[in-house]
Amino acid sequence: MLDPFFVGTARDKLAATIQQQRTLGFRTSYNDLSHDIQIVFYSPEGLSIQLIDNVEYDEEVFDHDKLLTKQRVHGRYIAILTPAEARWRVRLFQGAPQ
Amino acid sequence: MSSRLAVLLSGALVALVPLAHSQSGRISGPKTIAAGSSFSLQSSGSGTGILYIVGPGQVVRKDVQLGSAINFPAGMLYNADHYLIILASNESIESISLDVLPSDKPATLSFLAKPSRLPVNLENGITGAVYVFDAYQNLVTMSLPVSFSLSNPSSPAQTRTVSTHNGAAWTEMNSAAKEGAAKFIANANGISSERVIQQVPGDPCSLRISAHPSGQNIALQTDPIKDCNGNAVPDGTIVTFTESYDGIQSTVDVPVKRGVAQVELPARRGAKISVASGIVMGNEIRWGS
């Protein structure tokens, strides 16, 4: 599920989080509502692009099947994308304070 | 009087006892912490609960005693991100948010330099871009100075200092006038990364051929071929000799060997012989006229 979109550090961190949640018996659902994306850096050799996404999403946390909380989150994320075989893939994404 | 007091006290106790059993857990803590640093959350209430720390980069689940501090040692929460902290007890579920910020100390640089090989004397021909990361592979978003240096064996080093924006910085450099390997170094707060850029001669600057008879043929040879900065063009550079005679044109492509190109063409009286390499034309010879 992650491989078509994520690579490197971003993929490793997400995969580790999913595995940790499985081990601990809970799961998180992120449902994005809106994105406001700015391209802030396109490296001159063309090998990376950096975006800032002001995103609104609903986050639901379940312990087994019991809904613990549902929150609407306004977040700011920094993402770095690098070219793969036929598309750009997210190499890093990181939440940042608003 | 005493019986009224006993009733009041027992009433108060009745009111207090269920409160002691069902007091809900509340949670408070810092809004932000640095990645990998120790921190504490304060819970209120009594009894036990489960604390969840949930983010895209990391999760924690922990059984806690309500009414006490919940301590997290250094290195526990290290991925910079938005986190939701949830305290679930029998009676209630409370949540707060926490931002884990990247450290301001660089630990690694991701340094992209291009191209790895280019002609000499090219203005702004070399570009370098840097992303700065902390020890936990978080992008260091606080602005930091990054110094870039390009050093050549034959000329003074070029240096530029650029501040990062959102963890990224970039620069452009000129290639040197003399061929050779250049060291391209990026440094942020003592952490450096190095790339090697190979600077090769440019296109030939001028071509000159000489000719002499060789049996039935003409032996043609160029002078040593150099670029406009005096660097010998690399062996293998193609030089094209063209002979025109009586409306017929024949061409021969010859690679440079040991700095010169040479070939033999049929000797025809009145033939015109010219030489070229890339877009550079050389002199023309008319044979035997």
Tab-separated table of C-alpha atoms in Angstrom:
chain	number	residue	atom	x	y	z
A	1	MET	CA	0.000	0.000	0.000
A	2	LEU	CA	2.824	2.425	0.831
A	3	ASP	CA	5.205	1.557	-1.981
A	4	PRO	CA	3.496	3.365	-4.869
A	5	PHE	CA	3.617	6.691	-3.012
A	6	PHE	CA	6.388	6.608	-0.433
A	7	VAL	CA	10.077	5.823	-0.486
A	8	GLY	CA	13.049	6.067	1.864
A	9	THR	CA	12.570	7.625	5.282
A	10	ALA	CA	8.869	8.416	4.780
A	11	ARG	CA	8.078	4.846	3.839
A	12	ASP	CA	10.153	3.379	6.661
A	13	LYS	CA	8.569	5.585	9.325
A	14	LEU	CA	5.025	4.916	8.154
A	15	ALA	CA	5.649	1.174	7.921
A	16	ALA	CA	7.132	1.173	11.426
A	17	THR	CA	4.132	3.117	12.784
A	18	ILE	CA	1.646	0.706	11.204
A	19	GLN	CA	3.585	-2.229	12.645
A	20	GLN	CA	3.747	-0.599	16.101
A	21	GLN	CA	-0.018	-0.017	16.061
A	22	ARG	CA	-0.685	-3.628	15.086
A	23	THR	CA	1.498	-4.819	17.933
A	24	LEU	CA	-0.208	-2.503	20.436
A	25	GLY	CA	-3.719	-3.338	19.233
A	26	PHE	CA	-4.967	-0.041	17.954
A	27	ARG	CA	-5.294	1.792	14.670
A	28	THR	CA	-5.623	5.319	13.344
A	29	SER	CA	-7.686	6.524	10.427
A	30	TYR	CA	-6.807	9.766	8.634
A	31	ASN	CA	-9.465	11.168	6.338
A	32	ASP	CA	-8.242	14.244	4.475
A	33	LEU	CA	-10.740	17.023	3.881
A	34	SER	CA	-8.711	19.747	2.167
A	35	HIS	CA	-5.171	20.569	1.066
A	36	ASP	CA	-3.491	23.897	0.384
A	37	ILE	CA	-0.188	22.967	-1.216
A	38	GLN	CA	2.699	25.318	-2.000
A	39	ILE	CA	5.860	24.362	-3.847
A	40	VAL	CA	8.617	26.005	-1.811
A	41	PHE	CA	11.773	24.519	-3.351
A	42	TYR	CA	12.622	22.781	-6.599
A	43	SER	CA	16.261	21.802	-6.470
A	44	PRO	CA	18.161	23.080	-9.503
A	45	GLU	CA	19.430	19.675	-10.579
A	46	GLY	CA	15.807	18.507	-10.725
A	47	LEU	CA	16.200	15.692	-8.233
A	48	SER	CA	13.899	16.920	-5.490
A	49	ILE	CA	10.886	19.081	-4.886
A	50	GLN	CA	9.723	20.411	-1.540
A	51	LEU	CA	6.094	21.154	-0.707
A	52	ILE	CA	4.242	22.640	2.235
A	53	ASP	CA	0.708	21.383	2.694
A	54	ASN	CA	-1.725	23.157	4.989
A	55	VAL	CA	-4.108	20.291	5.405
A	56	GLU	CA	-7.365	19.679	7.202
A	57	TYR	CA	-8.220	16.123	8.124
A	58	ASP	CA	-10.272	14.012	10.493
A	59	GLU	CA	-8.270	11.700	12.695
A	60	GLU	CA	-9.947	8.729	14.354
A	61	VAL	CA	-8.201	6.477	16.838
A	62	PHE	CA	-9.580	3.026	17.572
A	63	ASP	CA	-8.464	0.635	20.293
A	64	HIS	CA	-9.363	-2.636	18.631
A	65	ASP	CA	-12.813	-1.639	17.304
A	66	LYS	CA	-13.688	0.903	19.968
A	67	LEU	CA	-13.528	4.503	18.787
A	68	LEU	CA	-11.454	6.423	21.309
A	69	THR	CA	-11.613	9.838	19.712
A	70	LYS	CA	-12.353	11.669	16.522
A	71	GLN	CA	-10.613	14.990	15.995
A	72	ARG	CA	-10.590	17.533	13.212
A	73	VAL	CA	-6.979	18.586	12.735
A	74	HIS	CA	-5.548	21.595	10.905
A	75	GLY	CA	-1.972	20.628	10.234
A	76	ARG	CA	1.039	21.890	8.325
A	77	TYR	CA	3.234	19.306	6.679
A	78	ILE	CA	6.547	19.596	4.868
A	79	ALA	CA	7.131	16.989	2.179
A	80	ILE	CA	10.130	16.234	-0.025
A	81	LEU	CA	9.477	14.297	-3.202
A	82	THR	CA	12.062	12.642	-5.409
A	83	PRO	CA	11.630	11.157	-8.865
A	84	ALA	CA	11.178	7.399	-9.132
A	85	GLU	CA	10.805	5.278	-12.262
A	86	ALA	CA	7.752	7.017	-13.662
A	87	ARG	CA	6.460	9.356	-10.954
A	88	TRP	CA	7.406	11.487	-7.977
A	89	ARG	CA	7.328	9.724	-4.623
A	90	VAL	CA	7.311	11.163	-1.111
A	91	ARG	CA	10.727	10.681	0.496
A	92	LEU	CA	10.048	12.719	3.621
A	93	PHE	CA	6.974	14.177	5.233
A	94	GLN	CA	6.979	15.830	8.565
A	95	GLY	CA	4.431	17.711	10.603
A	96	ALA	CA	5.375	21.244	11.561
A	97	PRO	CA	3.731	23.745	13.887
A	98	GLN	CA	1.216	26.074	12.229
B	1	MET	CA	-27.230	18.017	67.179
B	2	SER	CA	-24.778	15.151	66.971
B	3	SER	CA	-27.231	13.061	64.979
B	4	ARG	CA	-27.700	15.954	62.484
B	5	LEU	CA	-23.916	16.208	62.100
B	6	ALA	CA	-23.650	12.468	61.519
B	7	VAL	CA	-26.303	12.680	58.804
B	8	LEU	CA	-24.476	15.560	57.143
B	9	LEU	CA	-21.139	13.764	57.311
B	10	SER	CA	-22.586	10.530	56.036
B	11	GLY	CA	-24.234	12.490	53.224
B	12	ALA	CA	-20.911	14.071	52.364
B	13	LEU	CA	-19.224	10.705	52.431
B	14	VAL	CA	-21.891	9.253	50.163
B	15	ALA	CA	-21.203	12.113	47.808
B	16	LEU	CA	-17.439	11.683	48.043
B	17	VAL	CA	-17.146	7.905	47.763
B	18	PRO	CA	-18.520	7.533	44.247
B	19	LEU	CA	-16.459	10.586	43.254
B	20	ALA	CA	-13.299	8.848	44.407
B	21	HIS	CA	-14.096	5.824	42.236
B	22	SER	CA	-15.201	7.649	39.129
B	23	GLN	CA	-12.976	10.712	39.041
B	24	SER	CA	-12.165	11.136	35.378
B	25	GLY	CA	-8.612	11.455	34.120
B	26	ARG	CA	-7.459	14.770	32.735
B	27	ILE	CA	-4.191	15.240	30.958
B	28	SER	CA	-1.949	18.255	30.496
B	29	GLY	CA	1.517	18.719	29.137
B	30	PRO	CA	3.770	20.803	26.905
B	31	LYS	CA	2.535	22.028	23.526
B	32	THR	CA	5.901	21.353	21.908
B	33	ILE	CA	9.043	19.386	22.693
B	34	ALA	CA	12.311	18.869	20.845
B	35	ALA	CA	12.721	15.525	19.122
B	36	GLY	CA	14.249	12.949	21.414
B	37	SER	CA	14.042	15.077	24.557
B	38	SER	CA	12.587	13.883	27.861
B	39	PHE	CA	9.197	15.246	28.860
B	40	SER	CA	6.390	14.793	31.365
B	41	LEU	CA	2.626	14.769	31.206
B	42	GLN	CA	0.492	15.437	34.223
B	43	SER	CA	-2.668	13.453	34.752
B	44	SER	CA	-5.390	14.148	37.261
B	45	GLY	CA	-8.015	11.859	38.694
B	46	SER	CA	-7.525	8.512	40.313
B	47	GLY	CA	-7.375	4.904	39.327
B	48	THR	CA	-5.744	3.675	36.174
B	49	GLY	CA	-5.969	4.616	32.543
B	50	ILE	CA	-4.361	4.040	29.188
B	51	LEU	CA	-2.301	6.738	27.528
B	52	TYR	CA	-1.950	6.799	23.747
B	53	ILE	CA	0.434	9.002	21.804
B	54	VAL	CA	-0.507	8.827	18.140
B	55	GLY	CA	1.177	10.359	15.118
B	56	PRO	CA	1.997	9.335	11.565
B	57	GLY	CA	5.625	8.832	12.532
B	58	GLN	CA	5.347	7.073	15.856
B	59	VAL	CA	2.865	5.651	18.372
B	60	VAL	CA	2.999	4.844	22.088
B	61	ARG	CA	0.495	3.006	24.305
B	62	LYS	CA	1.063	2.934	28.027
B	63	ASP	CA	-0.879	1.945	31.154
B	64	VAL	CA	-0.763	4.849	33.606
B	65	GLN	CA	-1.747	5.675	37.158
B	66	LEU	CA	-4.047	8.690	37.133
B	67	GLY	CA	-3.177	11.607	39.358
B	68	SER	CA	0.554	11.374	38.852
B	69	ALA	CA	3.178	12.590	36.458
B	70	ILE	CA	3.834	10.417	33.416
B	71	ASN	CA	7.495	10.662	32.514
B	72	PHE	CA	9.066	9.898	29.173
B	73	PRO	CA	12.823	9.496	29.022
B	74	ALA	CA	15.019	11.077	26.350
B	75	GLY	CA	14.867	9.249	23.043
B	76	MET	CA	11.299	7.996	23.524
B	77	LEU	CA	9.531	10.326	21.089
B	78	TYR	CA	11.869	11.345	18.318
B	79	ASN	CA	10.004	11.716	15.016
B	80	ALA	CA	9.079	15.341	14.364
B	81	ASP	CA	5.334	15.462	13.740
B	82	HIS	CA	1.901	16.330	15.100
B	83	TYR	CA	0.803	13.944	17.829
B	84	LEU	CA	-2.500	13.333	19.533
B	85	ILE	CA	-2.230	12.367	23.199
B	86	ILE	CA	-5.256	10.479	24.496
B	87	LEU	CA	-5.896	9.488	28.086
B	88	ALA	CA	-8.631	6.868	28.378
B	89	SER	CA	-10.022	5.905	31.759
B	90	ASN	CA	-13.167	4.027	32.709
B	91	GLU	CA	-15.071	7.258	32.974
B	92	SER	CA	-13.757	9.501	30.262
B	93	ILE	CA	-11.471	10.020	27.326
B	94	GLU	CA	-9.414	13.202	27.212
B	95	SER	CA	-7.023	14.341	24.532
B	96	ILE	CA	-4.470	17.063	23.889
B	97	SER	CA	-2.076	17.706	21.014
B	98	LEU	CA	1.697	17.814	20.990
B	99	ASP	CA	4.147	18.994	18.327
B	100	VAL	CA	7.529	17.288	18.304
B	101	LEU	CA	10.008	19.680	16.702
B	102	PRO	CA	13.204	18.694	14.948
B	103	SER	CA	16.427	19.309	16.824
B	104	ASP	CA	18.367	22.432	15.819
B	105	LYS	CA	21.620	20.435	15.662
B	106	PRO	CA	22.428	19.030	12.218
B	107	ALA	CA	23.640	15.442	12.156
B	108	THR	CA	23.566	14.583	8.458
B	109	LEU	CA	23.368	16.438	5.167
B	110	SER	CA	21.744	15.180	2.033
B	111	PHE	CA	23.866	16.873	-0.634
B	112	LEU	CA	22.811	16.765	-4.268
B	113	ALA	CA	25.499	18.076	-6.645
B	114	LYS	CA	25.207	18.180	-10.398
B	115	PRO	CA	26.633	17.539	-12.866
B	116	SER	CA	29.362	15.120	-11.875
B	117	ARG	CA	31.273	16.031	-15.052
B	118	LEU	CA	31.229	19.271	-17.022
B	119	PRO	CA	33.395	21.419	-19.313
B	120	VAL	CA	35.813	23.945	-17.842
B	121	ASN	CA	35.022	27.635	-17.464
B	122	LEU	CA	31.250	27.295	-17.362
B	123	GLU	CA	29.558	30.060	-15.403
B	124	ASN	CA	27.108	28.737	-12.780
B	125	GLY	CA	27.509	25.327	-14.363
B	126	ILE	CA	27.637	23.462	-11.044
B	127	THR	CA	24.682	23.355	-8.664
B	128	GLY	CA	24.513	22.001	-5.158
B	129	ALA	CA	21.412	21.545	-3.001
B	130	VAL	CA	21.418	20.499	0.628
B	131	TYR	CA	18.779	19.199	3.001
B	132	VAL	CA	19.768	19.285	6.673
B	133	PHE	CA	18.693	16.479	9.019
B	134	ASP	CA	19.021	15.930	12.747
B	135	ALA	CA	20.161	12.729	14.456
B	136	TYR	CA	16.673	11.229	14.078
B	137	GLN	CA	16.422	11.922	10.351
B	138	ASN	CA	14.060	14.843	10.922
B	139	LEU	CA	14.406	17.777	8.543
B	140	VAL	CA	15.905	20.663	10.531
B	141	THR	CA	13.461	23.444	9.682
B	142	MET	CA	15.112	26.182	11.757
B	143	SER	CA	17.178	28.459	9.505
B	144	LEU	CA	20.871	27.524	9.544
B	145	PRO	CA	23.854	28.820	7.552
B	146	VAL	CA	25.278	26.303	5.091
B	147	SER	CA	28.667	27.007	3.563
B	148	PHE	CA	29.448	25.649	0.114
B	149	SER	CA	33.006	25.458	-1.146
B	150	LEU	CA	34.357	24.355	-4.523
B	151	SER	CA	38.108	23.843	-4.545
B	152	ASN	CA	40.248	23.174	-7.579
B	153	PRO	CA	43.921	22.279	-7.645
B	154	SER	CA	44.719	25.192	-9.949
B	155	SER	CA	42.591	28.075	-8.684
B	156	PRO	CA	41.349	29.634	-5.424
B	157	ALA	CA	38.357	27.981	-3.809
B	158	GLN	CA	34.943	29.491	-4.431
B	159	THR	CA	32.811	29.787	-1.309
B	160	ARG	CA	29.213	30.762	-0.690
B	161	THR	CA	27.180	30.801	2.511
B	162	VAL	CA	23.450	30.328	2.196
B	163	SER	CA	20.783	30.131	4.910
B	164	THR	CA	18.373	27.221	4.835
B	165	HIS	CA	14.667	27.764	4.316
B	166	ASN	CA	12.504	24.908	5.561
B	167	GLY	CA	15.644	22.796	5.804
B	168	ALA	CA	16.913	23.370	2.260
B	169	ALA	CA	19.685	25.509	0.777
B	170	TRP	CA	21.278	25.639	-2.652
B	171	THR	CA	23.938	27.433	-4.652
B	172	GLU	CA	25.605	27.676	-8.054
B	173	MET	CA	29.341	27.623	-8.795
B	174	ASN	CA	31.545	28.197	-11.843
B	175	SER	CA	33.740	25.458	-13.190
B	176	ALA	CA	37.481	26.259	-13.199
B	177	ALA	CA	39.513	27.278	-16.252
B	178	LYS	CA	41.803	24.260	-15.894
B	179	GLU	CA	40.698	20.670	-16.177
B	180	GLY	CA	40.777	18.357	-13.162
B	181	ALA	CA	38.762	17.088	-10.237
B	182	ALA	CA	37.157	19.646	-7.924
B	183	LYS	CA	35.980	19.001	-4.377
B	184	PHE	CA	32.511	20.357	-3.718
B	185	ILE	CA	31.838	20.525	0.021
B	186	ALA	CA	28.720	21.553	1.927
B	187	ASN	CA	29.051	22.256	5.643
B	188	ALA	CA	26.421	23.061	8.266
B	189	ASN	CA	27.459	23.537	11.862
B	190	GLY	CA	30.528	21.319	11.455
B	191	ILE	CA	28.719	18.537	9.590
B	192	SER	CA	29.986	18.269	6.041
B	193	SER	CA	29.387	16.268	2.909
B	194	GLU	CA	31.701	16.112	-0.100
B	195	ARG	CA	31.191	15.430	-3.803
B	196	VAL	CA	33.765	15.291	-6.585
B	197	ILE	CA	33.098	17.194	-9.791
B	198	GLN	CA	35.187	16.266	-12.815
B	199	GLN	CA	36.018	19.302	-14.963
B	200	VAL	CA	36.964	18.350	-18.498
B	201	PRO	CA	38.274	20.414	-21.433
B	202	GLY	CA	35.729	22.252	-23.512
B	203	ASP	CA	35.257	22.080	-27.267
B	204	PRO	CA	38.278	22.672	-29.519
B	205	CYS	CA	38.989	26.373	-29.848
B	206	SER	CA	40.903	26.339	-33.137
B	207	LEU	CA	42.015	23.696	-35.611
B	208	ARG	CA	44.973	23.770	-37.949
B	209	ILE	CA	46.053	21.014	-40.320
B	210	SER	CA	49.245	20.455	-42.272
B	211	ALA	CA	49.732	18.086	-45.201
B	212	HIS	CA	52.560	16.250	-46.898
B	213	PRO	CA	52.727	13.607	-49.621
B	214	SER	CA	52.704	9.960	-48.620
B	215	GLY	CA	52.992	7.796	-51.738
B	216	GLN	CA	49.666	8.021	-53.646
B	217	ASN	CA	48.061	9.751	-50.660
B	218	ILE	CA	48.198	12.940	-48.688
B	219	ALA	CA	49.101	12.604	-45.025
B	220	LEU	CA	47.110	15.109	-42.963
B	221	GLN	CA	47.690	15.944	-39.304
B	222	THR	CA	46.289	18.528	-36.951
B	223	ASP	CA	48.351	20.613	-34.589
B	224	PRO	CA	47.760	19.657	-30.911
B	225	ILE	CA	44.069	20.391	-30.344
B	226	LYS	CA	43.201	22.537	-27.331
B	227	ASP	CA	40.145	24.263	-25.936
B	228	CYS	CA	39.975	28.030	-25.512
B	229	ASN	CA	41.599	27.769	-22.046
B	230	GLY	CA	44.617	25.832	-23.299
B	231	ASN	CA	43.477	22.416	-22.060
B	232	ALA	CA	44.180	19.557	-24.434
B	233	VAL	CA	40.885	18.120	-25.680
B	234	PRO	CA	40.433	14.494	-24.611
B	235	ASP	CA	41.494	11.630	-26.824
B	236	GLY	CA	38.489	10.263	-28.651
B	237	THR	CA	37.172	13.698	-29.648
B	238	ILE	CA	36.018	13.332	-33.242
B	239	VAL	CA	37.683	15.417	-35.972
B	240	THR	CA	36.158	15.409	-39.460
B	241	PHE	CA	38.369	15.713	-42.542
B	242	THR	CA	36.608	16.597	-45.809
B	243	GLU	CA	38.092	16.329	-49.305
B	244	SER	CA	36.277	17.984	-52.220
B	245	TYR	CA	37.364	17.196	-55.764
B	246	ASP	CA	35.581	17.582	-59.076
B	247	GLY	CA	32.187	18.002	-57.398
B	248	ILE	CA	32.606	14.907	-55.228
B	249	GLN	CA	32.928	15.219	-51.496
B	250	SER	CA	34.258	12.555	-49.180
B	251	THR	CA	34.546	12.781	-45.406
B	252	VAL	CA	36.449	10.822	-42.784
B	253	ASP	CA	35.798	10.991	-39.017
B	254	VAL	CA	38.931	10.438	-36.957
B	255	PRO	CA	39.256	10.293	-33.165
B	256	VAL	CA	41.951	12.370	-31.509
B	257	LYS	CA	44.875	10.261	-30.320
B	258	ARG	CA	47.579	11.710	-28.108
B	259	GLY	CA	46.217	15.207	-28.667
B	260	VAL	CA	46.209	15.154	-32.495
B	261	ALA	CA	44.134	13.705	-35.320
B	262	GLN	CA	45.712	12.276	-38.445
B	263	VAL	CA	44.524	10.596	-41.620
B	264	GLU	CA	45.589	9.801	-45.189
B	265	LEU	CA	43.391	10.755	-48.121
B	266	PRO	CA	43.890	10.086	-51.859
B	267	ALA	CA	46.161	12.710	-53.416
B	268	ARG	CA	44.219	14.487	-56.168
B	269	ARG	CA	45.617	17.572	-57.744
B	270	GLY	CA	43.327	20.559	-57.087
B	271	ALA	CA	41.450	18.876	-54.221
B	272	LYS	CA	40.276	21.079	-51.370
B	273	ILE	CA	40.753	19.611	-47.885
B	274	SER	CA	39.135	21.059	-44.775
B	275	VAL	CA	38.864	20.055	-41.127
B	276	ALA	CA	36.216	20.533	-38.442
B	277	SER	CA	35.341	19.331	-34.970
B	278	GLY	CA	31.887	20.010	-33.610
B	279	ILE	CA	31.062	23.574	-34.609
B	280	VAL	CA	34.703	24.630	-34.997
B	281	MET	CA	36.108	24.903	-38.511
B	282	GLY	CA	39.831	24.725	-39.228
B	283	ASN	CA	41.968	25.921	-42.096
B	284	GLU	CA	41.535	24.732	-45.696
B	285	ILE	CA	44.276	23.271	-47.931
B	286	ARG	CA	44.250	23.128	-51.745
B	287	TRP	CA	46.460	20.241	-52.847
B	288	GLY	CA	48.943	20.592	-55.693
B	289	SER	CA	47.530	23.784	-57.275
